[in-house]
Amino acid sequence: MGTIKQMSNELRDWIIETLHSGVSPVVIADGLVKKGFNPRYAYESLFQIVGSEAIQTSEVETAPYYYETPEIGRKGNTIYTSDREINILSRVEKPFILHLDHVLSDEECEQLIRLSSARLTPSKVVDSVTGEERQAPGRTSKGVYYSLMENPLIARLEKRFEEITSYPIENGEGLQVLNYLVGEEYKAHFDYFPTNKVDHQKGGQRIGTLLLYLNDVEEGGETVFPKAGVSVVPKKGSAVYFHYANSMGQVDRMSVHSSIPVAKGEKWVATKWIREKGIY
Ligand code: PD2
Ligand code: ZN
């Protein structure tokens, strides 16, 4: 019978690291018991570590996501903004995804690409454990961030996005424009932050994404929502809006999505991430 009742600092650090990598506490506790730890001690220690480190574990996130329809989903089949009429092409409820056409004019798409071409740098990802930004092999595109209202074009678009989504401009992160060349992709990910890494002083959780297509792609480059069985083909001026957080602080794991590799041509998109509160 295992009777070890003391844990070295090294072992504690290893447990924290392993929890962060997504291994469930139960699996780790079972492993400790197999190594000769007292079962009760192993389980209580794991419980304590999870609590004190605020580690998000698969056991903690078991409540089913409660779907709430965002305001954009109550506007019917056409969204009227002060300068455009935008058509809704398709709608998925769970996860919530809207496909929109004519969000940007051809000239606006071309202007955004022209402005961005000279400023591209390698894109980063939000680390699913630390919540910090870093470069990663799963995201091979290049991109540029604009600050809110940075120039007259961005200001006009920000205002339009506010009217489309009904979220104030201040809830939006600066627009990001991305460029993917042949073979480049953004592997499956969530846009929301790990729930224990949300900065409530700076806008809080990301709740929705407006992803705008700036050009037609010859082949590949679709945005794929594998849990919904949806694949969005990039079309110049169109957009997809997806919503993945509710007023109870839950996030929707069904919203996992990716940009599959461009097979021919190149792909330009703009991403508008929306937070639950004003950021600035
Ligand atoms: O470029 C895309 O299609 C894409 C897909 C998934 C962009 C993002 N996510 C993103 O910017 O978050
Ligand atoms: Zn994304």
GROMACS .gro file of C-alpha atoms and ligand atoms in nm:
model
  293
    1MET     CA    1   0.000   0.000   0.000
    2GLY     CA    2   0.142   0.341  -0.092
    3THR     CA    3   0.234   0.549   0.206
    4ILE     CA    4   0.439   0.842   0.071
    5LYS     CA    5   0.296   1.161   0.223
    6GLN     CA    6   0.547   1.424   0.122
    7MET     CA    7   0.603   1.597  -0.207
    8SER     CA    8   0.928   1.758  -0.325
    9ASN     CA    9   0.922   2.106  -0.482
   10GLU     CA   10   1.040   1.950  -0.810
   11LEU     CA   11   0.745   1.711  -0.811
   12ARG     CA   12   0.504   1.995  -0.731
   13ASP     CA   13   0.647   2.201  -1.022
   14TRP     CA   14   0.614   1.901  -1.255
   15ILE     CA   15   0.249   1.857  -1.150
   16ILE     CA   16   0.171   2.224  -1.221
   17GLU     CA   17   0.339   2.202  -1.561
   18THR     CA   18   0.153   1.881  -1.647
   19LEU     CA   19  -0.181   2.031  -1.542
   20HIS     CA   20  -0.108   2.334  -1.762
   21SER     CA   21  -0.046   2.105  -2.056
   22GLY     CA   22  -0.406   1.984  -2.021
   23VAL     CA   23  -0.364   1.650  -1.841
   24SER     CA   24  -0.654   1.596  -1.602
   25PRO     CA   25  -0.588   1.603  -1.224
   26VAL     CA   26  -0.746   1.259  -1.187
   27VAL     CA   27  -0.496   1.108  -1.432
   28ILE     CA   28  -0.206   1.272  -1.248
   29ALA     CA   29  -0.335   1.161  -0.907
   30ASP     CA   30  -0.371   0.802  -1.034
   31GLY     CA   31  -0.010   0.822  -1.157
   32LEU     CA   32   0.109   0.937  -0.814
   33VAL     CA   33  -0.076   0.650  -0.646
   34LYS     CA   34   0.092   0.405  -0.884
   35LYS     CA   35   0.428   0.552  -0.783
   36GLY     CA   36   0.353   0.473  -0.418
   37PHE     CA   37   0.180   0.786  -0.289
   38ASN     CA   38  -0.098   0.752  -0.035
   39PRO     CA   39  -0.421   0.781  -0.245
   40ARG     CA   40  -0.591   1.029  -0.015
   41TYR     CA   41  -0.278   1.242   0.005
   42ALA     CA   42  -0.238   1.232  -0.376
   43TYR     CA   43  -0.596   1.342  -0.445
   44GLU     CA   44  -0.600   1.610  -0.174
   45SER     CA   45  -0.268   1.753  -0.295
   46LEU     CA   46  -0.389   1.770  -0.654
   47PHE     CA   47  -0.713   1.938  -0.545
   48GLN     CA   48  -0.510   2.194  -0.346
   49ILE     CA   49  -0.271   2.268  -0.636
   50VAL     CA   50  -0.556   2.311  -0.886
   51GLY     CA   51  -0.730   2.551  -0.644
   52SER     CA   52  -0.428   2.758  -0.544
   53GLU     CA   53  -0.290   2.792  -0.899
   54ALA     CA   54  -0.637   2.857  -1.050
   55ILE     CA   55  -0.557   2.600  -1.318
   56GLN     CA   56  -0.836   2.543  -1.568
   57THR     CA   57  -0.896   2.168  -1.585
   58SER     CA   58  -1.124   1.946  -1.786
   59GLU     CA   59  -1.312   1.850  -1.468
   60VAL     CA   60  -1.381   2.211  -1.371
   61GLU     CA   61  -1.532   2.297  -1.713
   62THR     CA   62  -1.808   2.039  -1.721
   63ALA     CA   63  -2.123   2.254  -1.716
   64PRO     CA   64  -2.280   2.266  -2.065
   65TYR     CA   65  -2.251   2.602  -2.239
   66TYR     CA   66  -2.571   2.806  -2.215
   67TYR     CA   67  -2.645   2.968  -2.552
   68GLU     CA   68  -2.761   3.331  -2.557
   69THR     CA   69  -2.843   3.497  -2.891
   70PRO     CA   70  -2.626   3.807  -2.938
   71GLU     CA   71  -2.791   4.127  -3.065
   72ILE     CA   72  -2.660   4.072  -3.419
   73GLY     CA   73  -2.868   3.754  -3.429
   74ARG     CA   74  -3.194   3.950  -3.374
   75LYS     CA   75  -3.169   4.177  -3.676
   76GLY     CA   76  -3.339   3.966  -3.940
   77ASN     CA   77  -3.192   3.879  -4.278
   78THR     CA   78  -3.061   4.225  -4.363
   79ILE     CA   79  -2.857   4.452  -4.138
   80TYR     CA   80  -2.894   4.822  -4.216
   81THR     CA   81  -2.604   5.044  -4.114
   82SER     CA   82  -2.578   5.418  -4.179
   83ASP     CA   83  -2.388   5.354  -4.503
   84ARG     CA   84  -2.464   4.995  -4.615
   85GLU     CA   85  -2.713   4.712  -4.645
   86ILE     CA   86  -2.560   4.383  -4.535
   87ASN     CA   87  -2.713   4.046  -4.622
   88ILE     CA   88  -2.707   3.745  -4.393
   89LEU     CA   89  -2.629   3.441  -4.607
   90SER     CA   90  -2.643   3.165  -4.346
   91ARG     CA   91  -2.682   3.110  -3.977
   92VAL     CA   92  -2.571   2.834  -3.738
   93GLU     CA   93  -2.705   2.839  -3.381
   94LYS     CA   94  -2.464   2.611  -3.189
   95PRO     CA   95  -2.196   2.735  -3.213
   96PHE     CA   96  -2.338   3.073  -3.315
   97ILE     CA   97  -2.207   3.166  -3.661
   98LEU     CA   98  -2.342   3.421  -3.910
   99HIS     CA   99  -2.218   3.451  -4.266
  100LEU     CA  100  -2.255   3.807  -4.399
  101ASP     CA  101  -2.214   3.949  -4.748
  102HIS     CA  102  -2.128   4.303  -4.865
  103VAL     CA  103  -1.977   4.414  -4.536
  104LEU     CA  104  -1.690   4.592  -4.713
  105SER     CA  105  -1.676   4.746  -5.060
  106ASP     CA  106  -1.411   4.633  -5.310
  107GLU     CA  107  -1.231   4.966  -5.265
  108GLU     CA  108  -1.223   4.928  -4.886
  109CYS     CA  109  -1.076   4.577  -4.919
  110GLU     CA  110  -0.812   4.697  -5.163
  111GLN     CA  111  -0.725   4.999  -4.951
  112LEU     CA  112  -0.682   4.781  -4.639
  113ILE     CA  113  -0.452   4.542  -4.827
  114ARG     CA  114  -0.248   4.830  -4.969
  115LEU     CA  115  -0.208   4.997  -4.627
  116SER     CA  116  -0.114   4.667  -4.459
  117SER     CA  117   0.132   4.528  -4.715
  118ALA     CA  118   0.419   4.747  -4.594
  119ARG     CA  119   0.365   4.675  -4.223
  120LEU     CA  120   0.337   4.295  -4.200
  121THR     CA  121   0.511   4.103  -3.920
  122PRO     CA  122   0.478   3.732  -3.817
  123SER     CA  123   0.144   3.663  -3.644
  124LYS     CA  124   0.123   3.547  -3.283
  125VAL     CA  125  -0.116   3.325  -3.088
  126VAL     CA  126  -0.268   3.356  -2.740
  127ASP     CA  127  -0.112   3.078  -2.533
  128SER     CA  128  -0.401   2.859  -2.414
  129VAL     CA  129  -0.239   2.821  -2.072
  130THR     CA  130  -0.070   3.153  -1.991
  131GLY     CA  131  -0.300   3.378  -2.196
  132GLU     CA  132   0.011   3.556  -2.328
  133GLU     CA  133   0.093   3.620  -2.694
  134ARG     CA  134   0.373   3.424  -2.862
  135GLN     CA  135   0.480   3.307  -3.207
  136ALA     CA  136   0.380   2.947  -3.286
  137PRO     CA  137   0.427   2.699  -3.572
  138GLY     CA  138   0.047   2.655  -3.591
  139ARG     CA  139   0.004   3.013  -3.713
  140THR     CA  140   0.217   3.090  -4.013
  141SER     CA  141   0.051   3.405  -4.147
  142LYS     CA  142   0.183   3.761  -4.122
  143GLY     CA  143  -0.022   4.049  -3.988
  144VAL     CA  144  -0.055   4.406  -3.872
  145TYR     CA  145  -0.253   4.564  -3.587
  146TYR     CA  146  -0.423   4.900  -3.623
  147SER     CA  147  -0.508   5.113  -3.325
  148LEU     CA  148  -0.872   5.218  -3.286
  149MET     CA  149  -0.960   5.501  -3.526
  150GLU     CA  150  -0.600   5.507  -3.653
  151ASN     CA  151  -0.698   5.663  -3.987
  152PRO     CA  152  -1.020   5.773  -4.160
  153LEU     CA  153  -1.072   5.434  -4.330
  154ILE     CA  154  -1.031   5.240  -4.004
  155ALA     CA  155  -1.257   5.490  -3.823
  156ARG     CA  156  -1.534   5.446  -4.082
  157LEU     CA  157  -1.509   5.067  -4.058
  158GLU     CA  158  -1.505   5.068  -3.675
  159LYS     CA  159  -1.830   5.267  -3.681
  160ARG     CA  160  -1.982   5.016  -3.926
  161PHE     CA  161  -1.874   4.720  -3.709
  162GLU     CA  162  -2.038   4.888  -3.409
  163GLU     CA  163  -2.363   4.921  -3.602
  164ILE     CA  164  -2.346   4.561  -3.728
  165THR     CA  165  -2.267   4.396  -3.394
  166SER     CA  166  -2.430   4.648  -3.156
  167TYR     CA  167  -2.113   4.638  -2.945
  168PRO     CA  168  -1.957   4.982  -2.882
  169ILE     CA  169  -1.633   5.063  -3.067
  170GLU     CA  170  -1.453   5.067  -2.728
  171ASN     CA  171  -1.527   4.694  -2.682
  172GLY     CA  172  -1.328   4.611  -2.994
  173GLU     CA  173  -0.960   4.533  -3.005
  174GLY     CA  174  -0.766   4.714  -3.275
  175LEU     CA  175  -0.834   4.570  -3.620
  176GLN     CA  176  -0.585   4.305  -3.727
  177VAL     CA  177  -0.513   4.243  -4.097
  178LEU     CA  178  -0.362   3.905  -4.189
  179ASN     CA  179  -0.193   3.774  -4.502
  180TYR     CA  180  -0.152   3.402  -4.576
  181LEU     CA  181   0.068   3.281  -4.864
  182VAL     CA  182   0.052   2.932  -5.019
  183GLY     CA  183   0.079   2.667  -4.745
  184GLU     CA  184   0.018   2.916  -4.463
  185GLU     CA  185  -0.255   2.846  -4.210
  186TYR     CA  186  -0.390   2.904  -3.859
  187LYS     CA  187  -0.445   2.569  -3.691
  188ALA     CA  188  -0.750   2.491  -3.474
  189HIS     CA  189  -0.785   2.730  -3.182
  190PHE     CA  190  -1.031   2.929  -2.974
  191ASP     CA  191  -1.039   3.308  -2.990
  192TYR     CA  192  -1.137   3.348  -2.623
  193PHE     CA  193  -0.881   3.368  -2.343
  194PRO     CA  194  -0.838   3.087  -2.089
  195THR     CA  195  -1.106   3.179  -1.834
  196ASN     CA  196  -0.855   3.213  -1.549
  197LYS     CA  197  -0.639   3.453  -1.754
  198VAL     CA  198  -0.902   3.714  -1.840
  199ASP     CA  199  -0.796   4.070  -1.753
  200HIS     CA  200  -1.118   4.220  -1.616
  201GLN     CA  201  -0.958   4.566  -1.593
  202LYS     CA  202  -0.893   4.565  -1.969
  203GLY     CA  203  -1.215   4.473  -2.147
  204GLY     CA  204  -1.257   4.127  -1.993
  205GLN     CA  205  -1.320   3.817  -2.202
  206ARG     CA  206  -1.337   3.808  -2.581
  207ILE     CA  207  -1.697   3.726  -2.669
  208GLY     CA  208  -1.718   3.742  -3.048
  209THR     CA  209  -1.513   3.770  -3.365
  210LEU     CA  210  -1.595   3.951  -3.689
  211LEU     CA  211  -1.370   3.802  -3.954
  212LEU     CA  212  -1.368   3.994  -4.283
  213TYR     CA  213  -1.247   3.854  -4.615
  214LEU     CA  214  -1.050   4.106  -4.821
  215ASN     CA  215  -0.995   3.900  -5.136
  216ASP     CA  216  -1.108   3.590  -5.325
  217VAL     CA  217  -0.872   3.294  -5.278
  218GLU     CA  218  -0.811   3.069  -5.578
  219GLU     CA  219  -0.797   2.749  -5.373
  220GLY     CA  220  -0.791   2.664  -5.002
  221GLY     CA  221  -0.786   2.917  -4.718
  222GLU     CA  222  -1.136   2.835  -4.592
  223THR     CA  223  -1.225   2.916  -4.232
  224VAL     CA  224  -1.338   2.585  -4.085
  225PHE     CA  225  -1.558   2.525  -3.778
  226PRO     CA  226  -1.514   2.147  -3.741
  227LYS     CA  227  -1.768   2.103  -3.457
  228ALA     CA  228  -2.033   2.278  -3.665
  229GLY     CA  229  -1.939   2.108  -3.991
  230VAL     CA  230  -1.907   2.453  -4.148
  231SER     CA  231  -1.645   2.570  -4.394
  232VAL     CA  232  -1.651   2.935  -4.506
  233VAL     CA  233  -1.500   3.009  -4.846
  234PRO     CA  234  -1.328   3.349  -4.854
  235LYS     CA  235  -1.511   3.599  -5.074
  236LYS     CA  236  -1.399   3.959  -5.112
  237GLY     CA  237  -1.609   4.193  -4.894
  238SER     CA  238  -1.793   3.914  -4.706
  239ALA     CA  239  -1.751   3.828  -4.336
  240VAL     CA  240  -1.828   3.572  -4.073
  241TYR     CA  241  -1.935   3.664  -3.718
  242PHE     CA  242  -1.907   3.401  -3.446
  243HIS     CA  243  -2.003   3.437  -3.081
  244TYR     CA  244  -1.856   3.222  -2.806
  245ALA     CA  245  -1.914   3.364  -2.456
  246ASN     CA  246  -2.223   3.430  -2.245
  247SER     CA  247  -2.325   3.658  -1.960
  248MET     CA  248  -2.249   3.381  -1.709
  249GLY     CA  249  -1.880   3.386  -1.800
  250GLN     CA  250  -1.894   3.054  -1.986
  251VAL     CA  251  -1.712   3.003  -2.317
  252ASP     CA  252  -1.825   2.781  -2.603
  253ARG     CA  253  -1.578   2.506  -2.693
  254MET     CA  254  -1.786   2.431  -3.003
  255SER     CA  255  -1.646   2.755  -3.152
  256VAL     CA  256  -1.309   2.593  -3.224
  257HIS     CA  257  -1.199   2.698  -3.574
  258SER     CA  258  -0.904   2.714  -3.810
  259SER     CA  259  -0.786   2.864  -4.136
  260ILE     CA  260  -0.680   2.578  -4.361
  261PRO     CA  261  -0.369   2.620  -4.575
  262VAL     CA  262  -0.393   2.833  -4.886
  263ALA     CA  263  -0.343   2.600  -5.185
  264LYS     CA  264  -0.332   2.857  -5.464
  265GLY     CA  265  -0.309   3.237  -5.460
  266GLU     CA  266  -0.298   3.425  -5.131
  267LYS     CA  267  -0.546   3.519  -4.861
  268TRP     CA  268  -0.612   3.852  -4.689
  269VAL     CA  269  -0.848   3.885  -4.392
  270ALA     CA  270  -0.918   4.137  -4.118
  271THR     CA  271  -1.008   4.023  -3.767
  272LYS     CA  272  -1.209   4.226  -3.519
  273TRP     CA  273  -1.213   4.068  -3.173
  274ILE     CA  274  -1.484   4.200  -2.943
  275ARG     CA  275  -1.461   4.208  -2.563
  276GLU     CA  276  -1.741   4.198  -2.306
  277LYS     CA  277  -1.658   4.552  -2.180
  278GLY     CA  278  -1.479   4.863  -2.302
  279ILE     CA  279  -1.103   4.813  -2.321
  280TYR     CA  280  -0.981   5.171  -2.297
  281PD2     O1  281  -0.805   3.373  -4.139
  281PD2     C1  282  -0.892   3.299  -4.095
  281PD2     O2  283  -0.974   3.240  -4.167
  281PD2     C2  284  -0.898   3.282  -3.948
  281PD2     C3  285  -0.942   3.162  -3.898
  281PD2     C4  286  -0.945   3.146  -3.763
  281PD2     C5  287  -0.861   3.382  -3.861
  281PD2     C6  288  -0.871   3.358  -3.726
  281PD2     N1  289  -0.914   3.244  -3.676
  281PD2     C7  290  -0.837   3.460  -3.625
  281PD2     O3  291  -0.781   3.563  -3.664
  281PD2     O4  292  -0.868   3.440  -3.506
  282ZN      ZN  293  -0.958   3.258  -3.464
   0.00000   0.00000   0.00000
